[in-house]
Short mmCIF file of C-alpha atoms in Angstrom, two decimals:
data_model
loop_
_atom_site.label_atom_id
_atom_site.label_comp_id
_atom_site.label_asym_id
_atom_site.label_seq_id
_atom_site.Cartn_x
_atom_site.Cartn_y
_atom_site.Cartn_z
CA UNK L 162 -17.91 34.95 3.77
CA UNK L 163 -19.75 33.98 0.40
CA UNK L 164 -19.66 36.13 -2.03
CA UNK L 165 -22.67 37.31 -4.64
CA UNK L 166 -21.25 35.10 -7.60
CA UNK L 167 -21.45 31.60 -4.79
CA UNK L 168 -25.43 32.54 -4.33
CA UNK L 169 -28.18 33.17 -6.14
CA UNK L 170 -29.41 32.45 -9.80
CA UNK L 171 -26.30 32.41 -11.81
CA UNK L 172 -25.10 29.46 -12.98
CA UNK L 173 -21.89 28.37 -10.89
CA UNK L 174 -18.90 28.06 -13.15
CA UNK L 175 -15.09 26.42 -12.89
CA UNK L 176 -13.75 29.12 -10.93
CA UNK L 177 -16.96 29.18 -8.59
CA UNK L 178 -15.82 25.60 -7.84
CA UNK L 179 -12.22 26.13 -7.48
CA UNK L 180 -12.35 29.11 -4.93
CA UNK L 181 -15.79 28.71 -3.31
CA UNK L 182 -17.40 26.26 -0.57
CA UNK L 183 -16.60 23.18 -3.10
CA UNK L 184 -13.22 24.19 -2.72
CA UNK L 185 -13.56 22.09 0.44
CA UNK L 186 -16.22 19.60 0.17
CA UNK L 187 -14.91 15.75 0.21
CA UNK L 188 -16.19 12.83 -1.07
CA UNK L 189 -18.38 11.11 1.18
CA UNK L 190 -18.49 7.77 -0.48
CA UNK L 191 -15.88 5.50 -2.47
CA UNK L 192 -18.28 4.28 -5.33
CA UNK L 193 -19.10 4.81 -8.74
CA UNK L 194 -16.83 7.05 -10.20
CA UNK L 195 -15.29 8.75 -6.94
CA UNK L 196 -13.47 4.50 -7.05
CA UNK L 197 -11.99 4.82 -10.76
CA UNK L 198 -8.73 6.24 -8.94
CA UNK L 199 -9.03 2.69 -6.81
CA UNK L 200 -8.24 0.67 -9.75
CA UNK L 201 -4.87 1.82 -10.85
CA UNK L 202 -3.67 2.65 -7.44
CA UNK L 203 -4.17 -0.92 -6.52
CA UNK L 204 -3.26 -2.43 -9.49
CA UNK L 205 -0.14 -0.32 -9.80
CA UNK L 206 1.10 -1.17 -5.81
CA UNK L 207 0.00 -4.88 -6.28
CA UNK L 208 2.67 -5.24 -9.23
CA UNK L 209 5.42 -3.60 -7.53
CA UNK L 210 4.77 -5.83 -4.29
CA UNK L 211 5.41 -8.50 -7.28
CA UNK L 212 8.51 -7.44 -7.68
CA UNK L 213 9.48 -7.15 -4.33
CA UNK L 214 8.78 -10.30 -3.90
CA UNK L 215 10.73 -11.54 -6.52
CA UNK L 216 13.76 -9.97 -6.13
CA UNK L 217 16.54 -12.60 -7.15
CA UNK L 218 14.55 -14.83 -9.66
CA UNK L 219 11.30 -14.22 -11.07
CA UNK L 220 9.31 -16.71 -8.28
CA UNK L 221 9.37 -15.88 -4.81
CA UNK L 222 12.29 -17.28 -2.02
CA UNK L 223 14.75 -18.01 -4.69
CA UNK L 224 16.68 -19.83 -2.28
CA UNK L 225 20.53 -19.74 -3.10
CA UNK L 226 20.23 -16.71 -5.08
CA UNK L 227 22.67 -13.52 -4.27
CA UNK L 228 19.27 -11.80 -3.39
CA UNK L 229 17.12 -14.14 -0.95
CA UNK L 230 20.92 -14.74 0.78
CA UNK L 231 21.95 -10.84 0.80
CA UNK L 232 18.13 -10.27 2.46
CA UNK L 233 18.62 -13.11 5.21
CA UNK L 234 22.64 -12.12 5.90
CA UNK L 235 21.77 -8.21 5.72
CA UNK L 236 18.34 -7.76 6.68
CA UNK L 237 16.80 -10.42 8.65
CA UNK L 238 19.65 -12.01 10.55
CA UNK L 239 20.67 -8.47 11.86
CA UNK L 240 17.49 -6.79 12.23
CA UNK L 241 14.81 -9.81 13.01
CA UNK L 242 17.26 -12.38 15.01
CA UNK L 243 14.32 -11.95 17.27
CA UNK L 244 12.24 -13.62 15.77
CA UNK L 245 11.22 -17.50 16.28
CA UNK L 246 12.83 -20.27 13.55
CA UNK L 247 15.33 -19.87 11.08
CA UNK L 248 16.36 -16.59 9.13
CA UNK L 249 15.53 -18.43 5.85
CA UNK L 250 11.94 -19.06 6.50
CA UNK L 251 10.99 -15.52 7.46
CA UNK L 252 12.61 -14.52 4.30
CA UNK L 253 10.47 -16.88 2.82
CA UNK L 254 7.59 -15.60 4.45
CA UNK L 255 8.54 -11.91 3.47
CA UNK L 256 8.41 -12.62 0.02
CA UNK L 257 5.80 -14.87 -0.65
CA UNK L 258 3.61 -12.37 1.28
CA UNK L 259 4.83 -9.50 -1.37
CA UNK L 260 4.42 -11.90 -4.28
CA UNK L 261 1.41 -13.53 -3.67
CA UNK L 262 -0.18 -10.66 -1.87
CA UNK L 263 0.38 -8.53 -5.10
CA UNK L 264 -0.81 -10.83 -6.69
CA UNK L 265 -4.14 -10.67 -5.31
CA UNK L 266 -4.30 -7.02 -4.94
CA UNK L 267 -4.04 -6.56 -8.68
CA UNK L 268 -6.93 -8.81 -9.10
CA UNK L 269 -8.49 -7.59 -6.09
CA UNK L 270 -8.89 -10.69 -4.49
CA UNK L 271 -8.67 -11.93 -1.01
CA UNK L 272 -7.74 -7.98 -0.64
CA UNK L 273 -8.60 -7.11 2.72
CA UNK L 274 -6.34 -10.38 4.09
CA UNK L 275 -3.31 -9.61 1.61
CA UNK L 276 -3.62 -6.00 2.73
CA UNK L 277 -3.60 -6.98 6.15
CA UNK L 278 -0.36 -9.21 5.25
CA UNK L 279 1.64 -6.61 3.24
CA UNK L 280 0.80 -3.88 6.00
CA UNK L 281 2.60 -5.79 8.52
CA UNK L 282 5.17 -6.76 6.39
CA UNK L 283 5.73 -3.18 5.79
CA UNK L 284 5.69 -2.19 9.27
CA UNK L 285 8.32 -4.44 9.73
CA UNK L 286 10.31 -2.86 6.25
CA UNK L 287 10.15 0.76 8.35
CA UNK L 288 11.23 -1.03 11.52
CA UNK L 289 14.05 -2.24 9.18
CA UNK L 290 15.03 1.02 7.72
CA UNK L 291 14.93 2.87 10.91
CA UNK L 292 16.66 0.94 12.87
CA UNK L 293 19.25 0.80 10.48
CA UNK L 294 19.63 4.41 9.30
CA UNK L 295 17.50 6.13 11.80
CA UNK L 296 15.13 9.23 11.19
CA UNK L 297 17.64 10.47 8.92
CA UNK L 298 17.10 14.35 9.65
CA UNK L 299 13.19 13.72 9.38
CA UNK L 300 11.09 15.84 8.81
CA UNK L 301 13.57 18.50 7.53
CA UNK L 302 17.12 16.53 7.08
CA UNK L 303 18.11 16.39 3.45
CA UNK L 304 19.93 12.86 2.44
CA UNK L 305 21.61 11.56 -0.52
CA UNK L 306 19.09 10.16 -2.48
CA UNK L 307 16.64 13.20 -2.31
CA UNK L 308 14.19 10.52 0.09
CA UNK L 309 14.19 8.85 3.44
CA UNK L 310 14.72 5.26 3.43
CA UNK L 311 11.53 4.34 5.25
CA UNK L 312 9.79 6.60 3.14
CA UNK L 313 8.87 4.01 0.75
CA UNK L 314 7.67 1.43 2.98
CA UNK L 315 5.90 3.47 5.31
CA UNK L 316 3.67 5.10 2.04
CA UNK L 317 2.47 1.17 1.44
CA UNK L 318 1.88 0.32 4.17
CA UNK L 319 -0.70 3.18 4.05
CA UNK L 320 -1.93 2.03 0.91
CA UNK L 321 -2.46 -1.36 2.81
CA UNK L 322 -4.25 0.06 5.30
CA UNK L 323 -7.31 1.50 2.97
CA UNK L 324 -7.34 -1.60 1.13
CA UNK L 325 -7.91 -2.86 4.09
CA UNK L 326 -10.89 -0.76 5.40
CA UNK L 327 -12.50 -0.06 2.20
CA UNK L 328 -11.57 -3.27 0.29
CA UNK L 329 -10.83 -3.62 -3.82
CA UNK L 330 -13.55 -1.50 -5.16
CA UNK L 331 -16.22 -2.12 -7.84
CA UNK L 332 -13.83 -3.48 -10.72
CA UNK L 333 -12.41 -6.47 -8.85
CA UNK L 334 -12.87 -10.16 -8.14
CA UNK L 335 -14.30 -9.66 -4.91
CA UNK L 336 -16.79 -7.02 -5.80
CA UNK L 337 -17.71 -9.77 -8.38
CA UNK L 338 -17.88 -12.70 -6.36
CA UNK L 339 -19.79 -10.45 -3.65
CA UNK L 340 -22.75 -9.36 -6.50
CA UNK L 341 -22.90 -13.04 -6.45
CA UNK L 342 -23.14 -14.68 -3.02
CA UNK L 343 -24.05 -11.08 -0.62
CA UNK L 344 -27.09 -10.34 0.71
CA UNK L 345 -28.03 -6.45 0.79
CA UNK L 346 -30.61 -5.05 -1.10
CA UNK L 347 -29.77 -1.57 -2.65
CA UNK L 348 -31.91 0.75 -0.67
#
């Protein structure tokens, strides 16, 4: 039920909005300010997927390093043997994918594609992870390092996913490059 203070005349203050109807009401659009929390969330995941993909040198496949070989002898070989060619080249593939992919998420470029990218390479991290450790307990186990190892992965690849559907946002290259060559008229 709505109370007096919800209806009527008087102005509607903080606390009107934290414990009435507002309480509930959602954003309807992602534009103007209701993107602003876009920007760093993309820009913060794209530069970790940098990382990622530079684990063992600061380019992507450092081929011969203790890191690309660990990831091909302990990760791929074991867990991907399935797939076609050698275990090298889908290392490879992994990390220029997480490299260059991050890449063009933190300029917001290409992002729908390079989401699409680093969400399937991140179903294929939590394929990884629980296949090699399981469900660990989930949703109630407690493990050693206070979080479940496909925990991780399987929050990106969320991330990817609306990147994916609802693109960069307003402060990117694309949004740019689309005020340039798009055709819709505000309305």
């Amino acid at each position: 039920a709505v109370t007096a203070r919800h209806v009527g005349a008087g102005k509607e203050t903080t606390i009107d909005r934290l414990t009435g109807p507002k309480l509930f009401k959602s954003v309807t659009k992602v534009e103007g300010i209701h993107a602003v929390p876009l920007l760093p969330l993309r820009v913060a995941t794209g530069a970790l997927m940098v990382h990622h993909g530079s684990e063992g040198g600061f380019w992507p496949a450092n081929f011969g390093t203790a890191g690309f070989n660990g990831f091909v002898d302990f990760i791929v070989k074991p867990y991907f043997s399935f797939l076609p060619g050698s275990p090298e080249l889908w290392s490879a593939v992994h990390d220029y994918i997480e490299f260059w992919g991050g890449a063009l998420l933190v300029l917001g470029l290409l992002t729908r594609p390079a989401s699409f990218l680093l969400f399937v390479t991140m179903c294929g991290a939590v394929y990884f992870h629980l296949a090699s450790t399981g469900w660990q307990g989930f949703p109630f186990g407690h493990v050693e390092n206070y979080s479940y190892n496909f925990e991780e992965p399987t929050l990106y690849a969320f991330i990817f996913l609306l990147f994916f559907f609802n693109g960069a946002g307003p402060v990117s290259l694309d949004a740019l490059i689309y005020s340039k060559i798009g055709n819709e008229t505000e309305e």
